[in-house]
PDB file of C-alpha atoms in Angstrom:
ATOM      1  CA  UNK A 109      38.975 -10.778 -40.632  1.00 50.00           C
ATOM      2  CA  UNK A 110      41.247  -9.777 -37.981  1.00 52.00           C
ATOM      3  CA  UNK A 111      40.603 -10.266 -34.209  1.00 42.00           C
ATOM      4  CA  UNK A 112      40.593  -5.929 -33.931  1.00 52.00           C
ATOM      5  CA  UNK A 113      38.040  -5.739 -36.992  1.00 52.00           C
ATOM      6  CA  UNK A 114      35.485  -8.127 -35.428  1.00 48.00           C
ATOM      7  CA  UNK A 115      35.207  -6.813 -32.188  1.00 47.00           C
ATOM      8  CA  UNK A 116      34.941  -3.699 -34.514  1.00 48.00           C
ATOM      9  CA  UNK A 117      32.385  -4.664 -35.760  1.00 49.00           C
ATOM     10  CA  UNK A 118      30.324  -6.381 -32.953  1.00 41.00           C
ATOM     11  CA  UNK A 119      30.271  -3.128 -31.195  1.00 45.00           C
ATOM     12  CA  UNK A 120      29.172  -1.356 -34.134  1.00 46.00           C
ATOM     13  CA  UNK A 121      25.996  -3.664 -34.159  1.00 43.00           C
ATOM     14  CA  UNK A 122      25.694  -3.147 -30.590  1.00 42.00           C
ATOM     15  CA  UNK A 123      25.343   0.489 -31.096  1.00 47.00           C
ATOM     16  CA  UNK A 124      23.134   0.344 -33.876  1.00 43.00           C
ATOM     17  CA  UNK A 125      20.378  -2.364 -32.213  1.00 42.00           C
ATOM     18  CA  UNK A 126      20.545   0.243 -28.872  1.00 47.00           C
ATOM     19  CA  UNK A 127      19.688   3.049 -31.060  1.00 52.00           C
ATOM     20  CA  UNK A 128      16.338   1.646 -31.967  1.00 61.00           C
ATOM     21  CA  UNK A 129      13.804   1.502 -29.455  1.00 73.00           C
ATOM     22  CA  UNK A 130      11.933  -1.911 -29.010  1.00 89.00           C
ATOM     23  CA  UNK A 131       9.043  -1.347 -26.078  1.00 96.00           C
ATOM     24  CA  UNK A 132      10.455  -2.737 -22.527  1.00 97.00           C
ATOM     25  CA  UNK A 133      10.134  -2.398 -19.251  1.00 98.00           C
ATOM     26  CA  UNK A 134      12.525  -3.402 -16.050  1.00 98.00           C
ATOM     27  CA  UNK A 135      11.961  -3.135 -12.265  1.00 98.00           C
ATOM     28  CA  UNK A 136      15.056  -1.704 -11.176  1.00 98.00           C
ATOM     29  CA  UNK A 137      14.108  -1.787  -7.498  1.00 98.00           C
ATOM     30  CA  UNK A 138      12.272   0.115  -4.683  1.00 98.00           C
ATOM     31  CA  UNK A 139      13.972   3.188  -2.938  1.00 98.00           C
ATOM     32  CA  UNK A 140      12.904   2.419   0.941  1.00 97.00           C
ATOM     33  CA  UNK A 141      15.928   5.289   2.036  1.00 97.00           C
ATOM     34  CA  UNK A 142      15.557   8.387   0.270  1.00 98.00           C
ATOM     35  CA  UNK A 143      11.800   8.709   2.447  1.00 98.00           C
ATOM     36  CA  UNK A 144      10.477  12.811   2.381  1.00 98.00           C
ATOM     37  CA  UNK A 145      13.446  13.783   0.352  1.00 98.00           C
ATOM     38  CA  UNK A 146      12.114  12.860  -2.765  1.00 98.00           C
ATOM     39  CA  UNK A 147      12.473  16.707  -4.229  1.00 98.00           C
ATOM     40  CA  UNK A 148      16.139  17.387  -2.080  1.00 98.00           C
ATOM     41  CA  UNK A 149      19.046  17.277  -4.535  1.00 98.00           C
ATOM     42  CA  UNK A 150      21.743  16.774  -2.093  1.00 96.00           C
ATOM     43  CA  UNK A 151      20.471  13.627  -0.349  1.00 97.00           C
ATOM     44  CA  UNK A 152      21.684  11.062  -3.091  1.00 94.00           C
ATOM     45  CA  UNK A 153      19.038   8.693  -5.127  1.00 96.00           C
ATOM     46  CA  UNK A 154      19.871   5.323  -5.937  1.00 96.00           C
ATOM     47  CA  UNK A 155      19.140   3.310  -9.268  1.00 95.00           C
ATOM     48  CA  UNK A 156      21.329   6.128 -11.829  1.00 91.00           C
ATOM     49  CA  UNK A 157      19.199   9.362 -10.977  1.00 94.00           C
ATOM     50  CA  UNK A 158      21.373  12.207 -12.708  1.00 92.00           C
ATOM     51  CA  UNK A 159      20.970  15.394 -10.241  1.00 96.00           C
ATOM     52  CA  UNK A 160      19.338  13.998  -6.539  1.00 97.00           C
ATOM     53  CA  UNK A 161      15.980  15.406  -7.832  1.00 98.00           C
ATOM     54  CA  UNK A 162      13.188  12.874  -8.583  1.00 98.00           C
ATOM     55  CA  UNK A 163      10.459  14.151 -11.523  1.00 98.00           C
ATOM     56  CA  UNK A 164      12.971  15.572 -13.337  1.00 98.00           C
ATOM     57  CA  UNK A 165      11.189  15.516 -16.350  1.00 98.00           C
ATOM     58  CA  UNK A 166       7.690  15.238 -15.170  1.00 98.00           C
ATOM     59  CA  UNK A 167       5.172  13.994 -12.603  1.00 98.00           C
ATOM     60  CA  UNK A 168       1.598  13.593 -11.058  1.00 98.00           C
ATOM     61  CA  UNK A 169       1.103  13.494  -7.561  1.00 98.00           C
ATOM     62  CA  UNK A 170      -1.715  14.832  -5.524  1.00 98.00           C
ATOM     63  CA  UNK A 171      -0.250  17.930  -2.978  1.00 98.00           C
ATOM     64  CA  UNK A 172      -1.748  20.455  -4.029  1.00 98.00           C
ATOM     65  CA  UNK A 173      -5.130  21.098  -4.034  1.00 98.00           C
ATOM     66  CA  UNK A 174      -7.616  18.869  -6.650  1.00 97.00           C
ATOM     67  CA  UNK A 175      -7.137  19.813 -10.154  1.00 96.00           C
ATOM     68  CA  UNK A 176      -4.658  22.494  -9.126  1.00 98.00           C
ATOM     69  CA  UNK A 177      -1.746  22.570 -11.767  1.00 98.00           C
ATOM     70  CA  UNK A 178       1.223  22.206  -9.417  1.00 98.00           C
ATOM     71  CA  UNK A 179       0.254  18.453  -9.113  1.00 98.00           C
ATOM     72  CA  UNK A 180       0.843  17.536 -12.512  1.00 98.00           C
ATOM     73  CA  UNK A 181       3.685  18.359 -14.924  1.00 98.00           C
ATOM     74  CA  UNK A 182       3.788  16.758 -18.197  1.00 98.00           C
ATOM     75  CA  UNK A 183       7.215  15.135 -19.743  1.00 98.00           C
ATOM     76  CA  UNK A 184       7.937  16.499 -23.570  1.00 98.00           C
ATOM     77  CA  UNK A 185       8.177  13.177 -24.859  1.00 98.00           C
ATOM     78  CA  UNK A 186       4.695  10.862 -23.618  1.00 98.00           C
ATOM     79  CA  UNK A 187       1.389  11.958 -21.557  1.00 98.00           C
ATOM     80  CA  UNK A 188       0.820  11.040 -17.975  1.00 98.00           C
ATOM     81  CA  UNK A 189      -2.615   9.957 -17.383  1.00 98.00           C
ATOM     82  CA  UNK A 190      -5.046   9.032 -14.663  1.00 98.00           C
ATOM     83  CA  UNK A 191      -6.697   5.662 -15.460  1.00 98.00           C
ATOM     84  CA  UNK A 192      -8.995   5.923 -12.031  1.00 98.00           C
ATOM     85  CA  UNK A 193      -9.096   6.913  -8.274  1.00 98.00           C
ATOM     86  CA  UNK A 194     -10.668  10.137  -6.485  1.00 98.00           C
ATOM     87  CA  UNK A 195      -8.081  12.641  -5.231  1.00 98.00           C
ATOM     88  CA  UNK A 196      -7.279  12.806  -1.668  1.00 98.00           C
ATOM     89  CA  UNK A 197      -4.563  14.910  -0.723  1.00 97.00           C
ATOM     90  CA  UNK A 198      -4.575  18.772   0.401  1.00 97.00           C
ATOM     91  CA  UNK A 199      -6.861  18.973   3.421  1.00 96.00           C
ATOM     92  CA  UNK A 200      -6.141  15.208   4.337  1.00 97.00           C
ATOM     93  CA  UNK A 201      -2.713  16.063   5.864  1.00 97.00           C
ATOM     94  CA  UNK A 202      -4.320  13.725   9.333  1.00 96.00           C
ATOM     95  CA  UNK A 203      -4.478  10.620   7.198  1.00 97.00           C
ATOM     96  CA  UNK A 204      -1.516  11.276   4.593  1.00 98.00           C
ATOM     97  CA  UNK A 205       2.052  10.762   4.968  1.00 98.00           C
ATOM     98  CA  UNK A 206       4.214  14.103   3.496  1.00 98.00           C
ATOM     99  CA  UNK A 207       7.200  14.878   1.682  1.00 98.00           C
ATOM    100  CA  UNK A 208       8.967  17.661  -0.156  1.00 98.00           C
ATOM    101  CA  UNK A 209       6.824  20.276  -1.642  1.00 98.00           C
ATOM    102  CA  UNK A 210       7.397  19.820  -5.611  1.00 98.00           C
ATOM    103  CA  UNK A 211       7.687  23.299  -6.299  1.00 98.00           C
ATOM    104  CA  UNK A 212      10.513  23.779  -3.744  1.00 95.00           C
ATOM    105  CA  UNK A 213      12.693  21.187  -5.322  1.00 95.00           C
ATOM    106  CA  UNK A 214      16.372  21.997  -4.752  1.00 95.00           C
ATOM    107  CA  UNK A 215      19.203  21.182  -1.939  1.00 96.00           C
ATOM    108  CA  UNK A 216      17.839  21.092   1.433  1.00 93.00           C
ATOM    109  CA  UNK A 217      15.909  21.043   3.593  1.00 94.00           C
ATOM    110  CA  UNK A 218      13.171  21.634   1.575  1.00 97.00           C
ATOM    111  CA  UNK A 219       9.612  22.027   2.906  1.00 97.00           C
ATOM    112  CA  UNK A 220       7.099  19.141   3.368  1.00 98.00           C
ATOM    113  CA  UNK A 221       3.791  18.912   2.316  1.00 98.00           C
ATOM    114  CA  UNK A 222       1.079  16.755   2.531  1.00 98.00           C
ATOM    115  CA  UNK A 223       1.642  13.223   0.149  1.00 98.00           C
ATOM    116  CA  UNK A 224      -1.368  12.560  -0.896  1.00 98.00           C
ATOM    117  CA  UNK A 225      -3.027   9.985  -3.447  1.00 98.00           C
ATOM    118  CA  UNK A 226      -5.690   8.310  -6.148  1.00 98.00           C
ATOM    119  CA  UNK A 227      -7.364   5.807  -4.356  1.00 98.00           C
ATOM    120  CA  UNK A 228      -9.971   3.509  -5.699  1.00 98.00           C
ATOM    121  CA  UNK A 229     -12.465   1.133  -3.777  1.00 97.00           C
ATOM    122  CA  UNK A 230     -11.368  -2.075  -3.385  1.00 97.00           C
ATOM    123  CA  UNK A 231     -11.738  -5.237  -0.563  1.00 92.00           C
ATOM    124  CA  UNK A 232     -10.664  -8.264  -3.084  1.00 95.00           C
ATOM    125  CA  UNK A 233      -7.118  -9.159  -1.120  1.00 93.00           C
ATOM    126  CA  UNK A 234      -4.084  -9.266  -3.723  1.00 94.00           C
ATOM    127  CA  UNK A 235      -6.409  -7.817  -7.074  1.00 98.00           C
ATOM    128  CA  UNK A 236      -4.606  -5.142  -8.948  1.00 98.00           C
ATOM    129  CA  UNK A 237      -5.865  -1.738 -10.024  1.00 98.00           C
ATOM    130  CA  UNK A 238      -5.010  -0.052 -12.886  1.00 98.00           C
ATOM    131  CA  UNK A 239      -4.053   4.067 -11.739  1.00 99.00           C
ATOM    132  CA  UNK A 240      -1.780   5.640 -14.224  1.00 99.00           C
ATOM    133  CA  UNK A 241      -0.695   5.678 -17.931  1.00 98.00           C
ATOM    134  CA  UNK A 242       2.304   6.952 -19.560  1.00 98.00           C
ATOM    135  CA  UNK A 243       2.189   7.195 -23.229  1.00 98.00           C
ATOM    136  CA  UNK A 244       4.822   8.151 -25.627  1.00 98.00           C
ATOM    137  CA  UNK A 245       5.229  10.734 -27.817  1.00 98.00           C
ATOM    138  CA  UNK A 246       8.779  10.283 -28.578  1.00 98.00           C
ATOM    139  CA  UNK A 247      10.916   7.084 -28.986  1.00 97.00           C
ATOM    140  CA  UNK A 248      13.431   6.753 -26.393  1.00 96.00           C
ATOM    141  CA  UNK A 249      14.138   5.633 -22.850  1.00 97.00           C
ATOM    142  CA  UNK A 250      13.600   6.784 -19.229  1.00 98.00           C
ATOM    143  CA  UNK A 251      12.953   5.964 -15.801  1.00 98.00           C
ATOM    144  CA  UNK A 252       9.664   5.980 -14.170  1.00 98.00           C
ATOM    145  CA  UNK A 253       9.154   6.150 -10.563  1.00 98.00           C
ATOM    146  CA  UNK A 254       5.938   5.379  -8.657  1.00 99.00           C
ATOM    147  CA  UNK A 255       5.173   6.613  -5.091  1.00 98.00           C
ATOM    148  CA  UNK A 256       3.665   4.268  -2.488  1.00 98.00           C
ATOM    149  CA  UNK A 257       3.581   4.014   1.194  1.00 98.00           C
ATOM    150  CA  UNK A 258       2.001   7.045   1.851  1.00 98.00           C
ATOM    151  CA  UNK A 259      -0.407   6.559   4.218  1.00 98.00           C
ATOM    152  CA  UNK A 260      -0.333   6.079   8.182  1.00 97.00           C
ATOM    153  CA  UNK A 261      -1.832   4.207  10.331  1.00 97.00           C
ATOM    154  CA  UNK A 262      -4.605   6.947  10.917  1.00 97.00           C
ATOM    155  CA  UNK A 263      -7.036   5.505  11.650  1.00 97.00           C
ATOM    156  CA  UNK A 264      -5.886   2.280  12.443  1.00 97.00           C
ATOM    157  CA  UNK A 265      -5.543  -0.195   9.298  1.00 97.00           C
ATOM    158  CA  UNK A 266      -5.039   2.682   7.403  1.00 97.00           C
ATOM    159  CA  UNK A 267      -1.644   2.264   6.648  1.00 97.00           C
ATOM    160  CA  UNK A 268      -2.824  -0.398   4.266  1.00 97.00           C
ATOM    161  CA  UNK A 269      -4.633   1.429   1.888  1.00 98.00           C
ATOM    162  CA  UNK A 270      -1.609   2.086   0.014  1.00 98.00           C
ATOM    163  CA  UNK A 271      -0.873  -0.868  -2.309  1.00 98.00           C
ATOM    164  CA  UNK A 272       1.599  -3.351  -1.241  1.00 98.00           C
ATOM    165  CA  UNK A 273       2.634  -4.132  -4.818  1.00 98.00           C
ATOM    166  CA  UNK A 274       3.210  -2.348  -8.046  1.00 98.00           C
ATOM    167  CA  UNK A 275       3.861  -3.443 -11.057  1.00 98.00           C
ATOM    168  CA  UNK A 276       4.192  -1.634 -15.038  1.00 98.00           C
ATOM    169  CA  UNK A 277       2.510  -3.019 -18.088  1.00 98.00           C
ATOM    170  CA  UNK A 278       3.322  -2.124 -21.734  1.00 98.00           C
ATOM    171  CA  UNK A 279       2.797  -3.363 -25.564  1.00 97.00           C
ATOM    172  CA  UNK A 280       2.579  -6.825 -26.529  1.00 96.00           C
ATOM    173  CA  UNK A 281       1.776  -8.223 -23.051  1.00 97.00           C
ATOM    174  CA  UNK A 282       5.435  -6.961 -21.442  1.00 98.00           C
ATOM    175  CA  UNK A 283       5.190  -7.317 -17.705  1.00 98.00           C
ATOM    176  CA  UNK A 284       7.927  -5.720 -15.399  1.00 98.00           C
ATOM    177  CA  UNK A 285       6.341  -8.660 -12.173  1.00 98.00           C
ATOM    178  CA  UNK A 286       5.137  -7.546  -9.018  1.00 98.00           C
ATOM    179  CA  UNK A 287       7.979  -5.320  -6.770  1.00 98.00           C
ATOM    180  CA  UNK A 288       6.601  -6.479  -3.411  1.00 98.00           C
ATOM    181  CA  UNK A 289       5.923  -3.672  -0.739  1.00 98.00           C
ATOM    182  CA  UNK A 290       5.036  -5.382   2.267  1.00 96.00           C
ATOM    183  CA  UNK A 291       8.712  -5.231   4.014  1.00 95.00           C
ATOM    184  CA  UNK A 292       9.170  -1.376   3.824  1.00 95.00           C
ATOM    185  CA  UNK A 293       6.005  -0.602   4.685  1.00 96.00           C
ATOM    186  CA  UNK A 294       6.348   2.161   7.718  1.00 97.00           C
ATOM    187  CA  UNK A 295       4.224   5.298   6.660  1.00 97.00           C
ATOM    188  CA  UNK A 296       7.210   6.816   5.131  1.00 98.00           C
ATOM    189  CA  UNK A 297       7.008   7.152   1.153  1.00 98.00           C
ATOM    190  CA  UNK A 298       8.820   4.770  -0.593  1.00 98.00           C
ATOM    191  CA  UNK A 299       9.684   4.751  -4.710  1.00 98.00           C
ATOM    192  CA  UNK A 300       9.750   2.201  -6.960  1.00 98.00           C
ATOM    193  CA  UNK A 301      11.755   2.603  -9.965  1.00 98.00           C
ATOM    194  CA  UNK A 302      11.151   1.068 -13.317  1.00 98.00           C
ATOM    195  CA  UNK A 303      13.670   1.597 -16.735  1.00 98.00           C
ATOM    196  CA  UNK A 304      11.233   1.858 -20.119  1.00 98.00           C
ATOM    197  CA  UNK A 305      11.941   1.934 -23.239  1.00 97.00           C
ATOM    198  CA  UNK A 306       9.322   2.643 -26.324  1.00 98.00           C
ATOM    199  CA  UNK A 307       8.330   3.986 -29.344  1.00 98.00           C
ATOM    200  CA  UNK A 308       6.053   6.448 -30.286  1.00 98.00           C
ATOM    201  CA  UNK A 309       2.488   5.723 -29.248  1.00 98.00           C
ATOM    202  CA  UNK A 310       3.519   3.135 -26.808  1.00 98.00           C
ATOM    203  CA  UNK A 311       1.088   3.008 -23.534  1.00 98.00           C
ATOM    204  CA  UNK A 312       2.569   1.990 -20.031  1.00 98.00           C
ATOM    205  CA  UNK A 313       0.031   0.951 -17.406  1.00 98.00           C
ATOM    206  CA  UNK A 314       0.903   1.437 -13.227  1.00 99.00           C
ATOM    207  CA  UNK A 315      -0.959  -1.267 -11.568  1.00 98.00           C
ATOM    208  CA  UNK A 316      -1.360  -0.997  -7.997  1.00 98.00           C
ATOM    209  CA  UNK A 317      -1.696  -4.377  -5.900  1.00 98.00           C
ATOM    210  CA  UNK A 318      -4.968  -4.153  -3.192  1.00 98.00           C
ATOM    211  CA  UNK A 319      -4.070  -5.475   0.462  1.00 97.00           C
ATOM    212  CA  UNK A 320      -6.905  -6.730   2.849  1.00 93.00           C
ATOM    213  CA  UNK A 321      -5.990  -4.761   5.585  1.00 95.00           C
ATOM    214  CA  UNK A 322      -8.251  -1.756   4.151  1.00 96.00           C
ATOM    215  CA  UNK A 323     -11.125  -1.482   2.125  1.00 95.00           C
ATOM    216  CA  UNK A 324      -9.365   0.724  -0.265  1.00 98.00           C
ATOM    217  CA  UNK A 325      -6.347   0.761  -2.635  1.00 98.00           C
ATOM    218  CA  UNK A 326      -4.236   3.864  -3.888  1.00 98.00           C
ATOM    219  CA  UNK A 327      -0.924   4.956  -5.127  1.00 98.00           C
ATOM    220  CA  UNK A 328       0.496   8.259  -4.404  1.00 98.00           C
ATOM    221  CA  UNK A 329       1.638   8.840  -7.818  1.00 98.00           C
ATOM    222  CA  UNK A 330       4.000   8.728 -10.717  1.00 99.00           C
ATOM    223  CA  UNK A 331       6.863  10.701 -12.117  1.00 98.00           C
ATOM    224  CA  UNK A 332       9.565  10.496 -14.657  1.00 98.00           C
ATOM    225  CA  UNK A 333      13.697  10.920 -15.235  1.00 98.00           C
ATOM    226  CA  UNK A 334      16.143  11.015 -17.574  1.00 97.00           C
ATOM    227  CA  UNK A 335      18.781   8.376 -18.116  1.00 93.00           C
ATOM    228  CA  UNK A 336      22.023   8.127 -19.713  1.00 72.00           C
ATOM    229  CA  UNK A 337      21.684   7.758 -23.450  1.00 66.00           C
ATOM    230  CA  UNK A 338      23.044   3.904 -23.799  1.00 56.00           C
ATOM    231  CA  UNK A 339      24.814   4.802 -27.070  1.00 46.00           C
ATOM    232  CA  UNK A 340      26.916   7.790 -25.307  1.00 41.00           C
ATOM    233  CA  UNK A 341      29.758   4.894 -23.689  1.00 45.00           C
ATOM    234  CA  UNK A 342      29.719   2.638 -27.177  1.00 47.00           C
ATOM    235  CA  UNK A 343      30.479   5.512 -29.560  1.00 43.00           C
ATOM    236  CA  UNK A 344      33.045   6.586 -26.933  1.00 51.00           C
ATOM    237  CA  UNK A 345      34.513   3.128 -26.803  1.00 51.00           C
ATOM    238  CA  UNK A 346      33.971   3.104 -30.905  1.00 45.00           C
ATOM    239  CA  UNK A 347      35.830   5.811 -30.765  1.00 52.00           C
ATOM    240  CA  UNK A 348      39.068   4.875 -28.523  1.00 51.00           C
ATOM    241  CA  UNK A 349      39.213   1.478 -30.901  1.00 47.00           C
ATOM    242  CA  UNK A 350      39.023   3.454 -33.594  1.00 49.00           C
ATOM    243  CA  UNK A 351      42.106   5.107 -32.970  1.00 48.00           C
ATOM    244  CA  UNK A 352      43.981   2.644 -31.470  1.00 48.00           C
ATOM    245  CA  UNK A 353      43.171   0.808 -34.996  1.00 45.00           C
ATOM    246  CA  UNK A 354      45.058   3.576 -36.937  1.00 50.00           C
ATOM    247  CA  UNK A 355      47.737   3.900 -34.939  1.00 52.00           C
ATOM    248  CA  UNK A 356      48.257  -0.094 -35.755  1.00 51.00           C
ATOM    249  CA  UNK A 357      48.563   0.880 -38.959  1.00 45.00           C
TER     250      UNK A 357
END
């Protein structure tokens, strides 16, 4: 076999084994820059979001009023769930942080609204609580966002509530760690961005780490995006090799 033939070939398998889905799940790092302009298009996102716009595909969030549909916008390929933690968002705005009003998404500015959460009662420093699900429908992969750091110090030792960790769970004991959110923590929303990949049926758990400088530990939320298709560059690069192959010839 010819030098030109195998690497053929080894990019064939390549493109093959990344067109089945095998559960995963990656921390790809926490947004600490983008703060209230979560929803504005033309202030850039970081970590390979396609249009500037995070939730793309879907989210939950608590800005709206409890139970009110705006909050919650399901992806066409899993389910969003909420695990546990009582609402507290519109009518809180004193003791929330805010960012862009979901429904307004677009370039900016864009309107803020209150950023509320799911909170759950909690005074055991550094336990974890279990807030959201994601659950597949579809095979495939995306990128999953959670939203932390969203409340101020109102009343004082407030700004603690919000967990000061997050990590994702998934099938057969997959663990993305802990993304530590102690040195961002200012009362401004930050996002931590995961990468997942799963097949159908596949549940993803958003565990929120509890900090002892409140009685109290929530999350402001979860949404999803769209990624690149990871096949898209090999059968492009298939495709140059191909041809440069038959010219060879």
């Amino acid at each position: 076999m010819t030098f030109s033939h195998r690497i053929l070939t080894y990019l064939i398998s390549v493109a093959l084994a990344s067109s089945a889905y095998s559960a995963s799940v990656t921390l790809l790092g926490v947004d600490g820059g983008t703060g209230d302009a979560w929803r504005t298009s033309d202030v850039s996102k970081p970590f390979g979001d396609l249009d500037g716009i995070y939730g793309t595909d879907g989210y939950l969030i608590a800005q709206y009023p409890d139970g009110n549909a705006a909050n919650l916008s399901q992806p066409t390929y899993a389910t969003i769930g909420l695990i546990q933690g009582g609402y507290e968002g519109a009518g809180a705005e004193n003791h929330q942080s805010s960012f862009d009003d979901v429904l307004a998404a677009g370039p900016g500015p864009v309107a803020d609204l209150v950023a509320g959460d799911y909170w759950v009662n909690n005074n055991t420093h550094h336990s974890e609580n279990n807030f959201f699900s994601i659950t597949l429908s579809q095979s495939g992969s995306f990128n999953l966002g959670v939203i932390a750091d969203q409340t101020p110090d109102n009343p004082a030792g407030l700004l603690w509530e919000s967990s000061d960790g997050v990590r994702v769970t998934g099938p057969g004991g997959i663990d993305s760690g802990m993304a530590d959110l102690v040195p961002t923590r200012d009362a401004v929303p930050d996002y931590v961005i995961f990468q997942i990949s799963g097949d159908v049926g596949d549940e993803f758990t958003v565990w929120g780490r509890n900090n002892d400088g409140w009685d109290a530990n929530a999350l402001g939320g979860v949404f999803l995006d769209p990624i690149p298709e990871p096949t898209a560059p090999l059968l492009s690069l298939l495709g140059c090799l191909g041809l440069f192959l038959r010219r060879r010839r």
